[in-house]
């Protein structure tokens, strides 16, 4: 095994089963000391015991990631026991699928609280630790539902794409502290996806086939600001791009010109993956200056 995580401390949320359990086992197999977080103490401790039985080091810790005080207490316990936190995998999540027309606002906010705010809470609790030790690897769990949309998952999709925006900025802010922040978009047969796909398809989408991607994103040589998609042993990257665009100006018929030239505006030839948000403004000023030169 080339990737080694010996003596590194990893916190994995929602790790009492499914993807989180597989991530915990995979990181432990590479030498990491693992904190198995879950809402329930029994599943968390069961996975921790599974790691210990295989010769690894692990502790189980039950708390809701949406409770910041409880998350802080968990991180304090980890620091008392092991003195550092090198890896955070924000995996905890819930589903409350309904079409937006039928969805109660409470169903929307509960999903945001666990996926988005839960990830914010856990990241905030370890951020200064990682900055002070000049090292950290953080993985957000996004989804194709957030990246591309999925019927009946407006709450889930909103939370999952928000995590990509969170990643983009944290990766920039953490760069000089050697904190690398990435996102994983998994496709896996778990309790959350049961019933959404035929059994024969779910059989091929074992959670174990996703976890190698987490190992890579948690490694010393991990990239940063990457969206890694994974499922059934296949891995891809997803990108948010910006087209070259077209200068239209601010004449009275600007909206009509946008409509007339929308295919040109949308042409992806030569599109870019911006280094940061300011790239959009830079592109727009470039288009303006080029248009004035052509005069």
Coordinates of C-alpha atoms in Angstrom, one line a residue:
X1 CA 0.0 0.0 0.0
X2 CA 1.5 3.3 -1.1
X3 CA -0.9 5.6 0.8
X4 CA -0.2 5.3 4.5
X5 CA -2.0 7.2 7.3
X6 CA 0.0 5.9 10.3
X7 CA -0.7 7.8 13.5
X8 CA -3.1 10.2 11.8
X9 CA -6.4 10.8 13.6
X10 CA -9.5 10.7 11.5
X11 CA -13.1 11.7 12.4
X12 CA -15.8 10.1 10.3
X13 CA -19.4 11.3 10.9
X14 CA -22.4 9.0 10.3
X15 CA -20.0 6.0 10.4
X16 CA -22.2 3.5 12.2
X17 CA -23.2 1.9 8.9
X18 CA -23.2 2.2 5.2
X19 CA -20.6 4.5 3.5
X20 CA -19.3 5.9 6.8
X21 CA -18.5 2.5 8.2
X22 CA -16.7 1.6 5.0
X23 CA -14.7 4.8 5.1
X24 CA -13.8 4.2 8.7
X25 CA -12.6 0.6 8.0
X26 CA -10.6 1.8 4.9
X27 CA -8.8 4.6 6.7
X28 CA -8.1 2.3 9.7
X29 CA -6.6 -0.3 7.3
X30 CA -4.1 2.4 6.2
X31 CA -3.1 3.0 9.8
X32 CA -5.3 5.9 10.9
X33 CA -6.7 6.2 14.4
X34 CA -10.4 6.5 13.8
X35 CA -13.2 8.3 15.6
X36 CA -16.5 6.6 14.6
X37 CA -19.2 9.1 15.0
X38 CA -22.9 8.2 14.7
X39 CA -26.2 9.4 16.1
X40 CA -26.5 6.1 18.0
X41 CA -23.9 4.9 20.5
X42 CA -24.4 1.2 19.7
X43 CA -23.6 1.3 15.9
X44 CA -20.7 3.7 16.5
X45 CA -19.2 1.4 19.1
X46 CA -19.8 -1.7 17.0
X47 CA -17.8 -0.2 14.1
X48 CA -15.0 0.9 16.5
X49 CA -14.8 -2.6 17.9
X50 CA -14.6 -4.0 14.4
X51 CA -11.6 -1.8 13.8
X52 CA -10.0 -2.8 17.1
X53 CA -10.6 -6.5 16.4
X54 CA -8.6 -6.0 13.2
X55 CA -5.7 -4.6 15.1
X56 CA -6.5 -0.9 14.6
X57 CA -7.2 2.0 17.1
X58 CA -10.7 3.4 17.2
X59 CA -13.2 5.0 19.6
X60 CA -17.0 5.3 19.1
X61 CA -18.7 8.6 19.9
X62 CA -22.4 9.2 19.6
X63 CA -23.7 12.7 19.0
X64 CA -25.7 14.7 16.4
X65 CA -23.6 16.7 14.1
X66 CA -26.3 19.4 14.1
X67 CA -25.5 20.0 17.8
X68 CA -22.4 22.2 17.8
X69 CA -21.8 21.9 21.6
X70 CA -21.9 18.1 21.3
X71 CA -19.5 18.2 18.3
X72 CA -17.1 20.4 20.3
X73 CA -17.2 17.9 23.2
X74 CA -16.4 15.1 20.8
X75 CA -13.4 16.9 19.4
X76 CA -12.2 17.8 22.9
X77 CA -12.3 14.1 23.8
X78 CA -10.3 13.3 20.7
X79 CA -7.7 15.9 21.5
X80 CA -7.4 14.6 25.1
X81 CA -6.9 11.0 23.9
X82 CA -4.8 11.5 20.8
X83 CA -3.7 15.2 20.7
X84 CA -4.5 16.0 17.1
X85 CA -7.0 15.7 14.3
X86 CA -5.7 15.2 10.8
X87 CA -8.7 14.1 8.8
X88 CA -12.4 14.9 8.9
X89 CA -14.9 13.1 6.7
X90 CA -18.3 14.8 6.8
X91 CA -20.5 11.9 5.9
X92 CA -23.6 12.1 8.1
X93 CA -26.8 12.6 6.4
X94 CA -30.6 12.0 6.2
X95 CA -33.2 11.9 3.4
X96 CA -36.7 13.4 3.5
X97 CA -37.6 13.1 -0.2
X98 CA -40.8 14.7 -1.6
X99 CA -41.6 16.9 -4.5
X100 CA -41.2 20.6 -3.5
X101 CA -45.0 21.1 -3.8
X102 CA -45.6 18.4 -1.2
X103 CA -42.6 19.2 1.0
X104 CA -43.1 20.9 4.4
X105 CA -40.5 23.6 5.2
X106 CA -39.5 21.5 8.3
X107 CA -38.4 18.7 5.9
X108 CA -36.2 21.2 4.1
X109 CA -34.6 22.7 7.1
X110 CA -33.9 19.3 8.8
X111 CA -32.0 18.1 5.8
X112 CA -30.0 21.3 5.6
X113 CA -29.3 21.1 9.4
X114 CA -27.7 17.6 9.1
X115 CA -25.9 17.8 5.8
X116 CA -24.9 21.4 5.6
X117 CA -24.9 22.8 9.1
X118 CA -23.6 19.5 10.5
X119 CA -20.6 19.7 8.1
X120 CA -20.1 23.3 9.1
X121 CA -20.2 22.4 12.8
X122 CA -17.7 19.6 12.5
X123 CA -15.4 21.6 10.3
X124 CA -15.5 24.6 12.6
X125 CA -14.6 22.4 15.6
X126 CA -11.4 21.1 13.9
X127 CA -10.4 24.1 11.8
X128 CA -8.2 25.9 14.3
X129 CA -6.6 22.6 15.3
X130 CA -5.6 21.9 11.7
X131 CA -4.4 25.5 11.1
X132 CA -2.2 25.3 14.2
X133 CA -0.7 22.0 13.3
X134 CA -0.3 23.1 9.6
X135 CA -2.0 20.0 8.3
X136 CA -5.5 18.8 7.6
X137 CA -7.6 16.8 5.1
X138 CA -11.3 17.5 4.9
X139 CA -13.9 15.7 2.8
X140 CA -17.4 17.0 2.2
X141 CA -20.0 14.5 0.9
X142 CA -21.8 16.1 -2.0
X143 CA -24.1 14.3 -4.4
X144 CA -25.1 14.1 -8.1
X145 CA -28.5 15.4 -6.8
X146 CA -26.8 18.6 -5.8
X147 CA -24.5 18.8 -8.9
X148 CA -27.1 17.9 -11.5
X149 CA -30.5 17.8 -9.8
X150 CA -32.8 14.9 -8.9
X151 CA -36.6 14.7 -8.9
X152 CA -38.0 14.9 -5.4
X153 CA -34.8 16.0 -3.7
X154 CA -34.8 19.8 -3.7
X155 CA -33.8 19.8 0.0
X156 CA -31.1 17.3 -0.4
X157 CA -29.8 18.8 -3.6
X158 CA -29.7 22.3 -2.1
X159 CA -27.6 21.0 0.9
X160 CA -25.3 19.0 -1.3
X161 CA -24.4 21.8 -3.7
X162 CA -24.0 24.2 -0.8
X163 CA -21.3 21.9 0.5
X164 CA -19.4 22.3 -2.8
X165 CA -19.5 26.1 -2.3
X166 CA -18.3 25.6 1.3
X167 CA -15.4 23.5 0.0
X168 CA -14.4 26.0 -2.7
X169 CA -13.8 28.8 -0.2
X170 CA -12.3 26.6 2.6
X171 CA -9.8 25.2 0.2
X172 CA -8.6 28.8 -0.6
X173 CA -8.5 29.8 3.1
X174 CA -6.8 26.6 4.1
X175 CA -4.1 26.5 1.4
X176 CA -1.3 28.2 3.3
X177 CA -1.9 25.9 6.3
X178 CA -1.7 22.8 4.2
X179 CA -5.4 22.1 4.7
X180 CA -6.8 20.4 1.6
X181 CA -10.6 20.4 1.2
X182 CA -12.4 18.2 -1.3
X183 CA -15.8 16.8 -2.0
X184 CA -16.9 13.2 -2.7
X185 CA -20.0 12.5 -4.8
X186 CA -20.8 8.8 -4.1
X187 CA -23.2 6.4 -5.7
X188 CA -23.8 3.5 -3.3
X189 CA -26.3 1.1 -2.0
X190 CA -27.0 2.2 1.5
X191 CA -29.9 2.5 3.9
X192 CA -30.4 6.0 2.4
X193 CA -30.7 4.7 -1.2
X194 CA -32.6 1.5 -0.5
X195 CA -35.8 1.5 -2.6
X196 CA -34.5 4.1 -5.0
X197 CA -32.9 1.6 -7.4
X198 CA -33.5 -2.0 -8.5
X199 CA -31.9 -4.7 -6.3
X200 CA -29.7 -5.9 -9.2
X201 CA -28.3 -2.4 -9.6
X202 CA -27.8 -1.9 -5.8
X203 CA -25.8 -5.1 -5.7
X204 CA -23.1 -3.5 -7.9
X205 CA -23.1 -0.3 -6.0
X206 CA -21.4 -1.6 -2.8
X207 CA -20.2 1.2 -0.5
X208 CA -16.8 -0.5 -0.3
X209 CA -16.2 0.5 -4.0
X210 CA -16.5 4.2 -3.0
X211 CA -14.1 4.3 0.0
X212 CA -10.9 4.1 -2.0
X213 CA -11.8 7.6 -3.2
X214 CA -11.9 8.8 0.4
X215 CA -8.6 7.2 1.2
X216 CA -7.1 9.2 -1.7
X217 CA -8.7 12.5 -0.7
X218 CA -7.4 12.0 2.9
X219 CA -3.8 11.2 1.8
X220 CA -0.8 13.5 2.1
X221 CA -0.7 14.0 -1.7
X222 CA -4.4 14.7 -2.0
X223 CA -5.5 17.4 -4.4
X224 CA -7.7 20.3 -3.1
X225 CA -11.0 21.8 -4.5
X226 CA -11.7 18.5 -6.3
X227 CA -15.2 17.0 -6.7
X228 CA -14.5 13.3 -7.0
X229 CA -17.5 11.1 -8.1
X230 CA -17.4 7.4 -7.3
X231 CA -19.6 4.4 -7.7
X232 CA -19.4 0.7 -8.6
X233 CA -15.6 1.0 -8.8
X234 CA -15.7 3.9 -11.3
X235 CA -14.2 7.3 -10.5
X236 CA -14.8 10.6 -12.3
X237 CA -14.3 14.3 -11.5
X238 CA -17.1 17.0 -11.8
X239 CA -16.4 20.6 -12.5
X240 CA -18.1 24.0 -12.3
X241 CA -17.0 25.8 -15.4
X242 CA -17.3 29.3 -16.9
X243 CA -17.7 29.9 -20.7
X244 CA -15.9 32.6 -22.5
X245 CA -19.1 34.5 -23.0
X246 CA -20.1 37.4 -25.2
X247 CA -20.0 41.1 -24.5
X248 CA -23.6 42.5 -24.9
X249 CA -23.4 45.9 -23.2
X250 CA -26.2 47.7 -21.5
X251 CA -28.3 49.0 -24.4
X252 CA -32.1 48.9 -24.2
X253 CA -32.2 45.8 -26.3
X254 CA -29.6 43.9 -24.2
X255 CA -32.1 41.3 -23.0
X256 CA -33.1 40.7 -26.7
X257 CA -29.5 40.3 -27.7
X258 CA -28.9 37.8 -24.9
X259 CA -31.8 35.8 -26.3
X260 CA -30.5 36.0 -29.8
X261 CA -27.0 35.1 -28.9
X262 CA -27.6 32.6 -26.1
X263 CA -26.1 29.7 -28.0
X264 CA -22.9 31.7 -28.4
X265 CA -23.0 32.7 -24.8
X266 CA -23.4 29.1 -23.8
X267 CA -20.7 27.7 -26.1
X268 CA -18.4 25.6 -24.0
X269 CA -15.4 25.8 -26.4
X270 CA -12.5 27.1 -24.3
X271 CA -14.5 27.2 -21.1
X272 CA -12.5 27.4 -17.8
X273 CA -12.6 26.1 -14.2
X274 CA -12.1 29.4 -12.3
X275 CA -9.4 29.6 -9.7
X276 CA -11.7 31.7 -7.5
X277 CA -14.9 33.7 -7.8
X278 CA -13.1 36.8 -9.0
X279 CA -12.4 35.0 -12.3
X280 CA -15.9 35.8 -13.4
X281 CA -15.4 39.5 -13.1
X282 CA -12.0 39.3 -14.8
X283 CA -13.6 37.4 -17.7
X284 CA -16.3 40.0 -18.0
X285 CA -13.8 42.9 -18.0
X286 CA -11.8 41.1 -20.6
X287 CA -14.8 40.7 -22.8
X288 CA -15.6 44.5 -22.4
X289 CA -12.0 45.5 -23.3
X290 CA -11.9 43.3 -26.3
X291 CA -15.3 44.6 -27.5
X292 CA -14.0 48.2 -27.2
X293 CA -10.8 47.4 -29.1
X294 CA -12.9 46.0 -32.0
X295 CA -14.9 49.3 -31.6

